[in-house]
XYZ file of C-alpha atoms in Angstrom:
301
model
C -36.076 10.525 6.405
C -35.095 12.798 3.516
C -33.380 11.091 0.596
C -31.563 12.705 -2.302
C -30.505 11.474 -5.719
C -27.011 12.913 -5.997
C -26.638 11.741 -9.587
C -29.825 13.557 -10.562
C -28.691 16.694 -8.728
C -25.517 16.805 -10.845
C -27.380 15.721 -13.986
C -25.209 12.678 -14.619
C -25.607 8.934 -15.104
C -24.865 6.493 -12.294
C -22.016 5.085 -14.390
C -20.401 8.507 -14.754
C -16.627 8.651 -14.397
C -14.820 10.771 -11.818
C -13.950 13.239 -14.575
C -17.610 13.470 -15.652
C -18.622 14.169 -12.056
C -16.041 16.925 -11.720
C -17.032 18.576 -15.014
C -20.742 18.496 -14.154
C -20.102 20.019 -10.744
C -17.915 22.830 -12.105
C -20.464 23.732 -14.757
C -23.385 23.892 -12.323
C -21.343 25.575 -9.578
C -20.577 28.480 -11.920
C -24.254 28.753 -12.831
C -25.660 28.765 -9.295
C -22.877 30.456 -7.333
C -24.325 33.211 -5.068
C -21.968 35.837 -6.520
C -23.592 35.220 -9.888
C -27.066 35.178 -8.306
C -26.990 37.777 -5.502
C -29.915 37.682 -3.061
C -31.308 34.572 -4.756
C -32.106 32.075 -1.986
C -33.109 29.376 -4.470
C -29.739 29.566 -6.228
C -27.933 29.551 -2.886
C -29.757 26.400 -1.769
C -29.069 24.759 -5.132
C -25.375 25.615 -4.789
C -25.230 23.996 -1.335
C -27.030 20.927 -2.687
C -24.462 20.660 -5.491
C -21.645 20.823 -2.946
C -23.236 18.032 -0.915
C -23.659 15.814 -3.979
C -20.121 16.428 -5.196
C -18.640 15.745 -1.759
C -20.158 12.248 -1.804
C -19.665 11.281 -5.438
C -16.083 12.536 -5.810
C -14.974 10.264 -2.957
C -14.680 6.653 -4.119
C -15.443 5.193 -0.675
C -18.411 7.476 0.026
C -19.775 6.896 -3.477
C -19.637 3.107 -3.030
C -21.470 3.372 0.317
C -24.100 5.583 -1.311
C -24.529 3.199 -4.263
C -24.643 0.096 -2.042
C -27.010 1.431 0.613
C -29.384 3.394 -1.600
C -32.025 5.196 0.479
C -30.636 3.535 3.612
C -27.479 5.624 3.148
C -29.195 8.610 4.739
C -30.238 6.558 7.773
C -26.627 5.408 8.041
C -25.226 8.916 7.621
C -27.539 10.419 10.235
C -26.884 7.595 12.657
C -23.584 9.062 13.799
C -21.409 6.399 12.199
C -18.354 8.655 11.959
C -15.712 9.674 14.464
C -13.498 12.664 15.054
C -10.505 10.875 13.614
C -12.315 10.489 10.310
C -12.666 14.228 9.801
C -10.801 15.921 6.971
C -9.569 19.476 6.822
C -12.179 21.673 5.246
C -11.583 24.700 3.065
C -14.002 27.526 2.553
C -14.347 30.078 -0.216
C -14.712 33.463 1.425
C -15.434 36.496 -0.685
C -17.088 39.877 -0.903
C -17.490 40.323 -4.652
C -21.184 41.015 -4.219
C -20.607 43.429 -1.370
C -21.172 41.020 1.522
C -19.005 38.417 3.203
C -19.928 34.834 2.313
C -18.530 31.454 3.283
C -19.089 28.136 1.536
C -17.759 24.797 2.631
C -15.492 22.624 0.497
C -14.084 19.316 1.730
C -10.421 19.072 0.824
C -10.757 15.312 0.267
C -7.727 13.968 -1.504
C -6.714 17.427 -2.653
C -7.344 16.545 -6.288
C -9.604 19.526 -6.917
C -8.565 23.171 -6.639
C -11.701 25.109 -5.785
C -10.310 28.303 -7.316
C -10.970 26.732 -10.731
C -14.696 27.053 -10.068
C -14.445 30.764 -9.544
C -12.002 31.578 -12.352
C -14.749 33.235 -14.374
C -15.702 35.371 -11.404
C -12.113 36.375 -10.688
C -11.479 37.204 -14.345
C -14.578 39.358 -14.400
C -13.489 41.086 -11.202
C -10.000 41.749 -12.598
C -11.503 43.988 -15.256
C -12.420 46.507 -12.573
C -10.074 49.463 -12.254
C -7.202 49.622 -9.798
C -5.484 47.014 -7.637
C -7.686 44.810 -5.489
C -6.805 42.708 -2.475
C -7.207 38.971 -3.046
C -9.957 37.014 -1.365
C -9.456 35.772 2.189
C -9.724 32.006 2.557
C -10.846 30.171 5.665
C -9.807 26.643 6.586
C -10.619 24.365 9.501
C -7.992 22.251 11.244
C -8.874 19.691 13.926
C -6.531 18.999 16.845
C -6.730 16.866 19.991
C -7.464 18.135 23.502
C -3.848 17.436 24.488
C -2.557 19.471 21.528
C -4.842 22.376 22.418
C -3.407 22.445 25.949
C 0.289 22.128 25.100
C 0.329 23.828 21.693
C 1.772 22.279 18.545
C 3.120 23.017 15.085
C 1.305 21.450 12.139
C 2.210 21.311 8.470
C -0.767 21.602 6.130
C -0.898 21.158 2.355
C -2.747 24.100 0.869
C -2.877 25.014 -2.825
C 0.177 22.834 -3.539
C 2.172 24.569 -0.810
C 3.244 23.263 2.577
C 2.406 25.819 5.256
C 3.617 25.658 8.848
C 0.884 26.525 11.336
C 1.987 27.355 14.876
C -0.897 26.592 17.229
C -0.439 28.298 20.611
C -0.975 26.519 23.926
C -4.435 27.124 25.346
C -6.207 27.812 22.061
C -9.912 27.099 22.443
C -12.344 25.392 20.104
C -13.259 27.886 17.387
C -10.101 29.962 17.860
C -8.633 31.382 14.657
C -5.082 31.750 13.392
C -4.297 34.293 10.669
C -1.560 33.639 8.112
C -0.945 36.785 6.102
C -0.643 36.642 2.345
C -1.667 32.993 1.977
C -5.153 33.670 0.651
C -6.094 34.220 -2.986
C -3.755 36.244 -5.185
C -4.350 39.960 -5.499
C -5.744 41.469 -8.694
C -4.072 44.152 -10.805
C -1.120 44.384 -8.439
C -3.160 44.206 -5.245
C -1.847 42.320 -2.226
C -2.791 38.716 -1.534
C -5.632 37.866 0.791
C -5.042 36.084 4.092
C -5.608 32.512 5.214
C -7.664 32.124 8.380
C -7.498 28.744 10.096
C -10.267 27.889 12.547
C -9.211 25.358 15.165
C -11.518 22.497 16.136
C -10.664 20.849 19.472
C -11.824 17.234 19.196
C -12.786 15.077 22.184
C -11.524 11.502 22.391
C -12.339 8.496 24.580
C -10.474 10.035 27.540
C -10.565 13.836 27.445
C -13.234 16.384 26.621
C -12.649 20.123 26.778
C -15.274 22.716 27.710
C -13.846 26.211 27.899
C -10.662 25.844 29.929
C -11.921 22.858 31.933
C -11.035 19.270 31.017
C -13.605 16.514 31.642
C -12.815 12.835 32.217
C -14.939 9.864 33.285
C -13.682 7.427 35.924
C -15.359 4.069 36.484
C -15.130 2.639 40.014
C -16.327 -0.536 41.701
C -19.401 -0.642 43.907
C -17.253 -1.457 46.945
C -15.023 1.542 46.219
C -18.062 3.801 46.073
C -19.485 2.426 49.330
C -16.287 2.142 51.372
C -14.172 4.837 49.729
C -10.880 4.347 47.901
C -7.917 5.954 46.206
C -8.240 5.601 42.424
C -5.986 6.514 39.515
C -7.297 9.129 37.086
C -5.733 10.488 33.871
C -4.771 14.139 33.454
C -3.074 15.969 30.605
C 0.179 15.861 32.617
C -0.097 12.172 33.533
C -1.953 9.981 36.005
C -2.660 11.057 39.589
C -4.418 9.513 42.600
C -7.877 10.769 43.544
C -9.458 10.107 46.934
C -13.041 8.887 46.612
C -14.842 9.277 49.962
C -17.149 6.583 51.387
C -20.720 6.771 50.105
C -19.826 8.342 46.759
C -22.847 8.365 44.468
C -22.953 7.465 40.796
C -22.544 10.656 38.763
C -20.624 12.468 41.494
C -18.110 15.005 40.207
C -14.736 15.899 41.676
C -12.768 19.005 40.738
C -8.976 18.899 40.486
C -7.735 22.521 40.481
C -5.458 23.811 37.707
C -5.353 20.517 35.808
C -7.306 21.935 32.886
C -6.209 24.048 29.923
C -4.510 27.445 30.160
C -5.999 30.536 28.606
C -4.342 31.780 25.437
C -2.040 34.039 27.502
C -0.971 31.138 29.711
C -1.916 32.931 32.919
C -5.148 31.256 34.027
C -5.656 27.493 34.123
C -8.957 25.663 34.167
C -9.675 22.593 36.287
C -10.130 18.914 35.571
C -13.605 17.603 36.328
C -13.786 13.886 37.126
C -17.193 12.291 36.573
C -17.670 9.117 38.627
C -19.471 6.114 37.158
C -20.199 3.334 39.644
C -20.088 -0.077 37.959
C -22.552 -2.616 39.306
C -21.424 -6.257 39.316
C -23.150 -8.393 36.694
C -22.220 -11.725 38.282
C -21.945 -12.190 42.038
C -21.312 -15.234 44.183
C -23.894 -16.843 46.456
C -21.940 -15.586 49.440
C -22.073 -12.013 48.140
C -25.813 -12.372 47.527
C -26.279 -13.186 51.205
C -24.580 -9.933 52.161
C -26.736 -7.974 49.740
C -29.867 -9.649 51.105
C -28.845 -8.606 54.606
C -28.295 -5.052 53.385
C -31.720 -5.100 51.730
C -33.314 -6.119 55.041
C -31.673 -3.123 56.664
C -33.158 -0.830 54.041
C -30.143 -0.265 51.793
């Protein structure tokens, strides 16, 4: 398992203050930024490594975990210990100063660090060019629930010390983008502002999972219900409904409920809900029940 010394990457002592960490990151980020080192893969990789180190050490909780766990931190991190609800909005620098479009990930964290500070030297240098220039586009990622993706919702996000209302349309899929004009970086020499692009992440929970326009749920049923058949209650986005499970239903069987999925972005075509059946076997059975199972075994079941 790969381990990294984040303190060494930033060139700081383990007792460094939050301000020391920030200063070290800004200094190195300016040095290794790809716009300063075009077509330099080594500098690009170093820049990404700096981002990773800063993301951990700037966060008090993450830093404590890293300090406490040492090399085991990477086993912990790669073990899938997080959940969708723990995700934070992420902001990306998106620019074409060097002639090509580039995106780099910045965790918003507590919002204490304005990433535009890192690139002030680059922007100042760019402003010396003749004529007005359009500001840089900025990309952000916003996570929503499956239910919110189906019904649509309005969210208020804090971005660059401004509260921005984001209207998310019903039916938006994972990876869909919303454009907010003029909310990117400021224009240069009288140029217009760039735009803010928000990429939507549709996050599964312990009930619903979305794939395309179809919604997936898992329903656990008893062994007797699987063998004899039953009517069982299943959740949908609109509320609970009754599903008929026929006799002899196998574990892993799937049932399709038409038009109980998500609409397309135009609201004209609806997906389906797919119910995955999990048959629960009894862990403790009575002596009387064992007799019945023994009889079934004799008959070849």
